[in-house]
mmCIF file of C-alpha atoms in Angstrom:
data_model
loop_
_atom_site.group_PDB
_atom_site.id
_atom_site.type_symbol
_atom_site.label_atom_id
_atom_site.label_comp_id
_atom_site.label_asym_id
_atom_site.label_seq_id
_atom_site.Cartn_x
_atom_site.Cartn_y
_atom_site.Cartn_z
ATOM 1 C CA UNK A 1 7.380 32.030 -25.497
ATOM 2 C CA UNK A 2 5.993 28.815 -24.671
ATOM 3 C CA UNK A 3 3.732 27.670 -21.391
ATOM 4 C CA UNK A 4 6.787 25.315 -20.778
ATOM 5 C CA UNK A 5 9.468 28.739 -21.114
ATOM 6 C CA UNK A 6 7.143 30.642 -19.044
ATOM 7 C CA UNK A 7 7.292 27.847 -16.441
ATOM 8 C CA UNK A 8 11.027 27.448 -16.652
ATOM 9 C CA UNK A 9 11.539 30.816 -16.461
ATOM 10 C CA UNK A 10 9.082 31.785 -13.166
ATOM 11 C CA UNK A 11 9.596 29.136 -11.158
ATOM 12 C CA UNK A 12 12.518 26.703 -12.911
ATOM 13 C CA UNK A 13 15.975 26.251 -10.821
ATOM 14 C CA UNK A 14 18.937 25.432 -12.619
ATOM 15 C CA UNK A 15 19.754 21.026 -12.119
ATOM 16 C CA UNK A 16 17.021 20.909 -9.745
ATOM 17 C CA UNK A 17 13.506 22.282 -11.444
ATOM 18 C CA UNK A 18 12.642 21.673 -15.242
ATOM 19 C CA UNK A 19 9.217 22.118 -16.791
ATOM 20 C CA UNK A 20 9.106 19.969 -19.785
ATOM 21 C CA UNK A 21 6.175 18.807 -22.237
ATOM 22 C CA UNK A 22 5.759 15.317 -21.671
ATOM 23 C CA UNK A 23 3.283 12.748 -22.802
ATOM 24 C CA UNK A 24 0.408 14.036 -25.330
ATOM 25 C CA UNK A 25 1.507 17.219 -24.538
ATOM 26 C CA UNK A 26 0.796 17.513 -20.988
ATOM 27 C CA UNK A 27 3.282 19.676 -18.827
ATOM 28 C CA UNK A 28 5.425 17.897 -16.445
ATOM 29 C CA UNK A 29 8.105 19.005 -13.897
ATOM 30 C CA UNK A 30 11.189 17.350 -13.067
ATOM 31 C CA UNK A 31 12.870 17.583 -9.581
ATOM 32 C CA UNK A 32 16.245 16.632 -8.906
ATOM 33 C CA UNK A 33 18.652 16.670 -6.114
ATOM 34 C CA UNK A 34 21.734 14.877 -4.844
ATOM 35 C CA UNK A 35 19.371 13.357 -2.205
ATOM 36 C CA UNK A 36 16.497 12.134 -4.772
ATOM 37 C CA UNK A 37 14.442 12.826 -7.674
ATOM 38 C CA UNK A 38 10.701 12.825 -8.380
ATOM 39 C CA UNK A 39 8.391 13.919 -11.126
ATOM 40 C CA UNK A 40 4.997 15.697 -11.699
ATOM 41 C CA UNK A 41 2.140 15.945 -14.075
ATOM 42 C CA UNK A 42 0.592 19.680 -13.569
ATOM 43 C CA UNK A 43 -2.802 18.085 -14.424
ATOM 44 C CA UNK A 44 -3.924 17.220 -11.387
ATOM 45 C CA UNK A 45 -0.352 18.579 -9.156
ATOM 46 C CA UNK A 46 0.271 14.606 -9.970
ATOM 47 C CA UNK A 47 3.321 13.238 -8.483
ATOM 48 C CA UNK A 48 4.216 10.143 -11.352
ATOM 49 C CA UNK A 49 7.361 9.027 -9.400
ATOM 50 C CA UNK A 50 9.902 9.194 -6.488
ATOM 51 C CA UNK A 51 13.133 7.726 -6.079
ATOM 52 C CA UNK A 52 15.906 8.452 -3.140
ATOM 53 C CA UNK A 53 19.216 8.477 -4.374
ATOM 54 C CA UNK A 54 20.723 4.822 -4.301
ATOM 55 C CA UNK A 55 17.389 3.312 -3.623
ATOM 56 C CA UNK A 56 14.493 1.576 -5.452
ATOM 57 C CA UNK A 57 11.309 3.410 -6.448
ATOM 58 C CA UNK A 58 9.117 3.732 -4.144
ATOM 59 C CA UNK A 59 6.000 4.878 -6.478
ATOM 60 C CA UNK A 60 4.185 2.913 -8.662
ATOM 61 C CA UNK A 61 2.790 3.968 -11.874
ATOM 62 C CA UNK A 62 0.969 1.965 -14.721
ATOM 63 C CA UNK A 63 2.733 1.132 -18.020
ATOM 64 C CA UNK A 64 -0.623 1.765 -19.508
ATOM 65 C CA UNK A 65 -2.134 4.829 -17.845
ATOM 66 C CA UNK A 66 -3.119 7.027 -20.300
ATOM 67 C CA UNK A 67 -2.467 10.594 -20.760
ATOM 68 C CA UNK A 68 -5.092 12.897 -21.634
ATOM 69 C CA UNK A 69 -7.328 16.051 -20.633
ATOM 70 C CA UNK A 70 -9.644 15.660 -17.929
ATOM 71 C CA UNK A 71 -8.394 12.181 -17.461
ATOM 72 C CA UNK A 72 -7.162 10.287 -13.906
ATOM 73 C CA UNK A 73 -3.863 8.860 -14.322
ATOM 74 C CA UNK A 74 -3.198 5.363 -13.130
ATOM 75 C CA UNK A 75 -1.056 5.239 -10.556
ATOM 76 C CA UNK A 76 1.292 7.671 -8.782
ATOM 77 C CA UNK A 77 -0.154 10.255 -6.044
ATOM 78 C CA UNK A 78 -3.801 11.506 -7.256
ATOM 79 C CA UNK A 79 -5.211 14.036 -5.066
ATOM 80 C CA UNK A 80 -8.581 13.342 -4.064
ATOM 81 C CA UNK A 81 -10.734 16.486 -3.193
ATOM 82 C CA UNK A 82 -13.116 18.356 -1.755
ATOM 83 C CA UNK A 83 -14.556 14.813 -1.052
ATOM 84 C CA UNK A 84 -13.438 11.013 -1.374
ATOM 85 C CA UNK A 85 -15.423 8.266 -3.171
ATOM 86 C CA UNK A 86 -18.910 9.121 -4.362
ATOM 87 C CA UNK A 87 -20.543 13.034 -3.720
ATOM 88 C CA UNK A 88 -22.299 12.218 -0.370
ATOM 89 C CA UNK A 89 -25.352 13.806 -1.762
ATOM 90 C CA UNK A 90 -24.752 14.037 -5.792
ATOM 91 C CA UNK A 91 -24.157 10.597 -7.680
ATOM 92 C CA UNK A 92 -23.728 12.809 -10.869
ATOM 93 C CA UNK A 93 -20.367 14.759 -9.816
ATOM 94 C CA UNK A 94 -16.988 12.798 -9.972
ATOM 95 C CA UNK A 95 -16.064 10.158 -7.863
ATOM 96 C CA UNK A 96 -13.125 12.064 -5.500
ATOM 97 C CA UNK A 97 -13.506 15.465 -6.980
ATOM 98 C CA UNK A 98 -12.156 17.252 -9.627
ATOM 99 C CA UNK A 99 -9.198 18.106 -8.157
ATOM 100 C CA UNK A 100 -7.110 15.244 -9.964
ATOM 101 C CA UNK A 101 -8.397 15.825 -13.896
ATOM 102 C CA UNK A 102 -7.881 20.135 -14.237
ATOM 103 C CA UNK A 103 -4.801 21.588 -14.266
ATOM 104 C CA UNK A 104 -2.967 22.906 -11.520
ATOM 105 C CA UNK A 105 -0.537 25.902 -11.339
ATOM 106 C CA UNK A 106 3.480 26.610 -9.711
ATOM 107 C CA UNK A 107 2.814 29.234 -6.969
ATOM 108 C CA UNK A 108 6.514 28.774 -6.185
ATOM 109 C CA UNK A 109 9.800 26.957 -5.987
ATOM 110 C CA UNK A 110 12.852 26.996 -3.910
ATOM 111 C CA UNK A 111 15.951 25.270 -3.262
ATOM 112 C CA UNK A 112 16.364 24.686 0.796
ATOM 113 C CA UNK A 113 19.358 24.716 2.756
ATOM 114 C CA UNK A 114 19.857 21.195 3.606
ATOM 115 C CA UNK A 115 20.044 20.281 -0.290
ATOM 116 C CA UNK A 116 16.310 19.665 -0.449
ATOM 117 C CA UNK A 117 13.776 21.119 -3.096
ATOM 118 C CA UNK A 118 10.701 22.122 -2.716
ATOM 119 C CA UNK A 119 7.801 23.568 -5.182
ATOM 120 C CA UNK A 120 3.948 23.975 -4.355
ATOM 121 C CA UNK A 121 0.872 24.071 -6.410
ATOM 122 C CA UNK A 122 -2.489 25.656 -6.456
ATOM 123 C CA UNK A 123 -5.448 24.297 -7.984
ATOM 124 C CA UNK A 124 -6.733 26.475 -11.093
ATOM 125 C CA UNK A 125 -10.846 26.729 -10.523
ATOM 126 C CA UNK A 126 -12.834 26.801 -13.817
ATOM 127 C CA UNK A 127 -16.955 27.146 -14.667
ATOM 128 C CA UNK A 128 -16.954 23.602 -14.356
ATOM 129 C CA UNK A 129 -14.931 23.013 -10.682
ATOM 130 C CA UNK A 130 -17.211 25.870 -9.415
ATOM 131 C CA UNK A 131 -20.223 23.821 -10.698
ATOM 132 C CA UNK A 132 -18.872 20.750 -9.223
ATOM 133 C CA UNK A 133 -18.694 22.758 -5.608
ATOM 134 C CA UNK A 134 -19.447 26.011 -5.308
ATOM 135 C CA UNK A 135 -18.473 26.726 -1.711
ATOM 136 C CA UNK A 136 -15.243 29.201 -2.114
ATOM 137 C CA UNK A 137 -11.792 27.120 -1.436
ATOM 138 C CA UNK A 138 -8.426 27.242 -2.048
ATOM 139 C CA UNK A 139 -6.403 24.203 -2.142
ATOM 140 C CA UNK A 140 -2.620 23.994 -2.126
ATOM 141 C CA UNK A 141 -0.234 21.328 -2.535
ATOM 142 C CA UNK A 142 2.813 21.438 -0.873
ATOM 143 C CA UNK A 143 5.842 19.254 -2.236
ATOM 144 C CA UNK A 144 9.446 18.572 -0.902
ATOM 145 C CA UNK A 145 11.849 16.483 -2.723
ATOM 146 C CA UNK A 146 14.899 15.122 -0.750
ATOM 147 C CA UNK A 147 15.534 11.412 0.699
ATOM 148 C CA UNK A 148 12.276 10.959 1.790
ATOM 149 C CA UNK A 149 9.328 12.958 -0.528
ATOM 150 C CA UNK A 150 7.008 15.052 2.267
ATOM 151 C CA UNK A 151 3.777 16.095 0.318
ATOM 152 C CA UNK A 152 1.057 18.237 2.023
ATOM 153 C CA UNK A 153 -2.542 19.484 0.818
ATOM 154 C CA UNK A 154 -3.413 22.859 2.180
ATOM 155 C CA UNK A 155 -6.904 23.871 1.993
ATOM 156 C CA UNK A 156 -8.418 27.186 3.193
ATOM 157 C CA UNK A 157 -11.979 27.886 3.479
ATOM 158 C CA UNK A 158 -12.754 31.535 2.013
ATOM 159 C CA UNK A 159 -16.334 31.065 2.328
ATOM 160 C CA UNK A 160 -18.234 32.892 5.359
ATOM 161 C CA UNK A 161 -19.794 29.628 6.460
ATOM 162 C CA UNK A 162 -18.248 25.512 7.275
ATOM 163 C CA UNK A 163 -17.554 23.401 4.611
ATOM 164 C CA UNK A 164 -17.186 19.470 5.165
ATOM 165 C CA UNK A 165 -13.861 18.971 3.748
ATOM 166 C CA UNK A 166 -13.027 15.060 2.873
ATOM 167 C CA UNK A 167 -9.329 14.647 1.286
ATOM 168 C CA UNK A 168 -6.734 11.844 0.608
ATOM 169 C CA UNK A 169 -3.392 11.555 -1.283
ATOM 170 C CA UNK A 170 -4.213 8.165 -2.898
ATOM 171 C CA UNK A 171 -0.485 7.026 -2.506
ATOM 172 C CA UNK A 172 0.318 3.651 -5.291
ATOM 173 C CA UNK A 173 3.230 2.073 -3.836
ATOM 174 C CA UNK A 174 5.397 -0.064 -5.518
ATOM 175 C CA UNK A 175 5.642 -3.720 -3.950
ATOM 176 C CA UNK A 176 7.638 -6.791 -5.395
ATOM 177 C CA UNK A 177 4.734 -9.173 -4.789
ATOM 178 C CA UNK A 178 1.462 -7.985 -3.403
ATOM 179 C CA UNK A 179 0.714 -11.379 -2.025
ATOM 180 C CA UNK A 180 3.821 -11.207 0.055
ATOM 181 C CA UNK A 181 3.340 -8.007 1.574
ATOM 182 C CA UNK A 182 2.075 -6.926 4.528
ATOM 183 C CA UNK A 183 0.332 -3.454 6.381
ATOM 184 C CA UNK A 184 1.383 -2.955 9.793
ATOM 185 C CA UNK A 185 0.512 0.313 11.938
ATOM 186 C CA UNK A 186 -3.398 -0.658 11.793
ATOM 187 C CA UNK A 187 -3.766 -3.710 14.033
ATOM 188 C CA UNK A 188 -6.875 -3.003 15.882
ATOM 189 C CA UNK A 189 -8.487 -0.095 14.236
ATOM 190 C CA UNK A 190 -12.363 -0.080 12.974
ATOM 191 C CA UNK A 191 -12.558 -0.291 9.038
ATOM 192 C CA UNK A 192 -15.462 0.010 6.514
ATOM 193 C CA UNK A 193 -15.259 -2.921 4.353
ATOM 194 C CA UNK A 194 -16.363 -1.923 0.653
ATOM 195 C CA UNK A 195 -15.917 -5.301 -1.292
ATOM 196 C CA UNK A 196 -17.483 -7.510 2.017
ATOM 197 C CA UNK A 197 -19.884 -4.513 3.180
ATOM 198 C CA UNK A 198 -19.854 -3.551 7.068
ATOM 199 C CA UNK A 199 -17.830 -2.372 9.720
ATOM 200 C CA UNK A 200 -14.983 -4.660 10.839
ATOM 201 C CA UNK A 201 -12.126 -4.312 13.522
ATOM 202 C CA UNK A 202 -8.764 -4.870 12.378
ATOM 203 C CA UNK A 203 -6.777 -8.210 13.841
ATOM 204 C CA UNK A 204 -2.779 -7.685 12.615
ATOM 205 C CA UNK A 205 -1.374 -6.790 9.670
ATOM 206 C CA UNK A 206 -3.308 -6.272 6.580
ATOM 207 C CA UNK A 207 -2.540 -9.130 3.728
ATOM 208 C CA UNK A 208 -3.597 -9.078 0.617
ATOM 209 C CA UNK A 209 -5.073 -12.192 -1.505
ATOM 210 C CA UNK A 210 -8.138 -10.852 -2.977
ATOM 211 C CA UNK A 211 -9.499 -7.620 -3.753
ATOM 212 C CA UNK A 212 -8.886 -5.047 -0.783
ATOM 213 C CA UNK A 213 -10.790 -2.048 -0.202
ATOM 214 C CA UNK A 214 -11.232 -0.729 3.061
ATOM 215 C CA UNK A 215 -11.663 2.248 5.029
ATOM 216 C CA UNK A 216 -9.630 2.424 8.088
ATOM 217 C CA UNK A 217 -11.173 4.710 10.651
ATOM 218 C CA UNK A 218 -9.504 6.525 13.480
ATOM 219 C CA UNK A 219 -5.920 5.665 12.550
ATOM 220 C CA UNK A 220 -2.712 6.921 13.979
ATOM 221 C CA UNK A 221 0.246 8.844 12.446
ATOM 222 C CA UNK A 222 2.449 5.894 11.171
ATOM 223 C CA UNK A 223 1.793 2.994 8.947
ATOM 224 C CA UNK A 224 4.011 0.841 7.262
ATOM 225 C CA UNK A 225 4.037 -1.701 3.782
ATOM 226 C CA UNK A 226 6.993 -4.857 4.910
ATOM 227 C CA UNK A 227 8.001 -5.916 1.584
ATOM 228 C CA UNK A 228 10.331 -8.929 1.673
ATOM 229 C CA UNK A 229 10.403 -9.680 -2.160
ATOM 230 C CA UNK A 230 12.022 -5.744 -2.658
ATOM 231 C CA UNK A 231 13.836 -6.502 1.175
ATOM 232 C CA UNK A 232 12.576 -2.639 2.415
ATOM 233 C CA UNK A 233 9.949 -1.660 4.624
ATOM 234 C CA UNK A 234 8.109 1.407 3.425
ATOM 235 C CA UNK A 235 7.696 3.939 5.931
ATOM 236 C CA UNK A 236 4.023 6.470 5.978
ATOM 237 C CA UNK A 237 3.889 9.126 8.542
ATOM 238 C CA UNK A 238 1.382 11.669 8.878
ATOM 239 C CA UNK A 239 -0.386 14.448 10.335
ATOM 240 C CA UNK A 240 -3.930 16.130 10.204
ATOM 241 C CA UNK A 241 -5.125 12.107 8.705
ATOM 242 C CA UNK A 242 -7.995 10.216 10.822
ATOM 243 C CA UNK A 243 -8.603 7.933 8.292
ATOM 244 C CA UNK A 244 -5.910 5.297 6.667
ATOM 245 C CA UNK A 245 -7.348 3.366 2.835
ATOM 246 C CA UNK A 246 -6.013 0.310 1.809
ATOM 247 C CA UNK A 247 -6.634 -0.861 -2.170
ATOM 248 C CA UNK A 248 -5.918 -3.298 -4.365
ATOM 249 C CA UNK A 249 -8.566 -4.349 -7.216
ATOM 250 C CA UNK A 250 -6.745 -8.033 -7.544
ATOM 251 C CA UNK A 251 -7.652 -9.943 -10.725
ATOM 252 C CA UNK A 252 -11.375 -9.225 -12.210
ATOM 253 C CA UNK A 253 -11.657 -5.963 -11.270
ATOM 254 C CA UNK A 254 -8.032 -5.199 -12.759
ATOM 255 C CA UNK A 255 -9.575 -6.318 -16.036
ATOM 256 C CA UNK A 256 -12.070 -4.558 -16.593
ATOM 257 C CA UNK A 257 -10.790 -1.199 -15.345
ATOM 258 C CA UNK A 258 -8.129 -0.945 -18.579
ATOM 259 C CA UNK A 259 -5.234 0.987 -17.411
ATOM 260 C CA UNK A 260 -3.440 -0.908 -15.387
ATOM 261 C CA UNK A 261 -2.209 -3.698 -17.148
ATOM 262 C CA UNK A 262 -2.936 -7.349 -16.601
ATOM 263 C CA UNK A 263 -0.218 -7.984 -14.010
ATOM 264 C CA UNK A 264 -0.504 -4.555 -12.580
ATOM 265 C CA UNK A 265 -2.246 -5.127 -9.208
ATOM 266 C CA UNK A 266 1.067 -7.432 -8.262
ATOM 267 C CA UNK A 267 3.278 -4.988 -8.480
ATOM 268 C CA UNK A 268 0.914 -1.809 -6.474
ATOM 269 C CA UNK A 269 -0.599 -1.190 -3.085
ATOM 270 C CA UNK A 270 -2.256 1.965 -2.410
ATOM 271 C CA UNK A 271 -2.292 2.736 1.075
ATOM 272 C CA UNK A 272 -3.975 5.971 1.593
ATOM 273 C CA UNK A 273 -3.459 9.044 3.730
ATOM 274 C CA UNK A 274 -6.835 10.387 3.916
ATOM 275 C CA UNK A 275 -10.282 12.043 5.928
ATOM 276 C CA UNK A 276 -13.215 10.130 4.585
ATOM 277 C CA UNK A 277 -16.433 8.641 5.551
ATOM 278 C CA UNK A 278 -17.030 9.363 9.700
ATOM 279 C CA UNK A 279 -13.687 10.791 9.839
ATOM 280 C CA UNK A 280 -14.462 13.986 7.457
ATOM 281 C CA UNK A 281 -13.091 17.443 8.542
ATOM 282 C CA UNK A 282 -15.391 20.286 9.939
ATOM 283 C CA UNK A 283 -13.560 23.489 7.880
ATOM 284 C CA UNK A 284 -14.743 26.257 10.132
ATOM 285 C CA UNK A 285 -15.007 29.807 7.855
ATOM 286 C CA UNK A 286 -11.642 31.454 7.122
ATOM 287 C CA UNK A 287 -9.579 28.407 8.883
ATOM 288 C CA UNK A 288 -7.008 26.472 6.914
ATOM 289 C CA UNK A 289 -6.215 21.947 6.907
ATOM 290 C CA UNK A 290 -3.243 20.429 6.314
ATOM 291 C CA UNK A 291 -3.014 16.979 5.589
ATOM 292 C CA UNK A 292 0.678 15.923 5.399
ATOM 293 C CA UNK A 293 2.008 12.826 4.822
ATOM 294 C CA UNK A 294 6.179 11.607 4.766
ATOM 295 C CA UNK A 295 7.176 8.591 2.823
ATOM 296 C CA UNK A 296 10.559 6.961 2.921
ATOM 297 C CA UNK A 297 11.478 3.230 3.093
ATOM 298 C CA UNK A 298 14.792 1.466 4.754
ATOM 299 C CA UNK A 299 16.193 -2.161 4.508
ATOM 300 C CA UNK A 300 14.506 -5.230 6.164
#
């Protein structure tokens, strides 16, 4: 029997859960509903796409990401853990962790009441992810499928002393035109400007017509993306988030990174659920995070 059977069999539900082999080989699960549909990449727990029923996308994912072992894909929902960005203290480890380039395992899948599915993740640790941090964790990703796609990261601290946890889902939305669209929800906050350097306030809505990479410090529980070329305003809400990252490379930066096509940056926005930089989570032994994030979108 095949890693794909196995899959099917354990933890597949008839027209809602298939494990399939999808590009290069990699396993992928498809979840369907009569309220909406996503799909996943195991390496990584990596949500590729999301769509309510009757609406538009709401995920972005490059034409050109590539799919391979140990590789980031471009686009979609990496997870970024046990830290985001650079190792505070090791310039050799990867940049966010390892959690999005190993594979990830079902734990379990279920078909809820209200006509929602649901199936959850747990990272598999290796000689290398133990190298990378040895401080005993477990990390869970929780994932609900309906009209709105609710995704949280669970992780518990089995060591005997604290761990400084940093996470973020680093959420690529889809967005008719980049240049038109706007952030609101962060009017006012503190951010960390990486392209300009420094620490800035916040005066209205983010735009967007250069490169964009910011750290938002602080931040509430709801953000939103107003998109009038796709007519929709997309919808974040969250809970056990301080921090709130807004991306975009924009042109030369686009270029040379290589999988995300030349027009690519148009089309994405990440804005990022997260705990980074000052806003970095305190794990106490034995005690268990949640970062959970909602996404759903309605009509301008």
């Amino acid at each position: 029997m095949s890693i794909v059977d196995e899959l099917n069999k354990t933890f597949g539900l008839t027209d809602q859960i298939t494990f399939l082999s999808g590009p290069a080989g990699m396993a992928v699960v498809e979840i369907e509903n009569s309220l909406g549909c996503a799909s996943m990449a195991l390496q990584g727990a990596h949500l590729v796409g999301f769509q309510a029923m009757g609406e538009q996308p709401l995920i972005w994912m490059s034409d050109e990401a590539v799919f391979a072992p140990g590789k980031s894909l471009r686009g979609g929902v990496p997870v970024c853990w046990p830290w985001f960005g650079p190792h505070a203290t090791d310039s050799s480890l990867p940049g966010h962790g390892p959690a999005r380039t190993v594979e990830w395992k079902p734990v379990a899948s279920s078909s809820l009441e209200d006509g929602r599915t649901s199936i959850s993740f747990e990272m598999v640790e290796t000689d290398a992810t133990r190298r990378q941090c040895a401080h005993p964790l477990r990390v869970q990703l929780h994932v609900t499928v309906g009209s709105t796609l609710q995704m949280t990261l669970e992780t518990t601290n089995l060591g005997t002393t604290p761990f400084t946890l940093g996470d973020a889902l680093h959420t690529y939305f889809l967005v008719g035109d980049v240049r038109q669209a706007q952030v609101e929800g962060l009017d006012g906050c503190d951010y960390l400007d990486k392209v300009a350097g420094g620490k800035h306030t916040q005066q209205g809505a983010v735009t967007i017509a250069s490169e964009v990479d910011r750290i938002y410090l602080g931040t509430g529980h709801s953000c939103a993306i107003v998109d009038p070329v796709m007519g929709r305003r997309i919808l974040i809400r969250s809970e056990g988030s301080a921090s709130t990252i807004v991306w975009n490379p924009w042109i030369e930066k686009t270029l040379r990174m290589g999988d995300l096509g030349p027009d690519g940056y148009l089309k994405m926005l990440c804005v990022e659920t997260a705990n980074a930089a000052d806003d970095v989570v305190e794990l106490a032994a034995g005690a268990t995070h949640r970062l959970a994030v909602e996404y759903s979108s309605e009509a301008l």
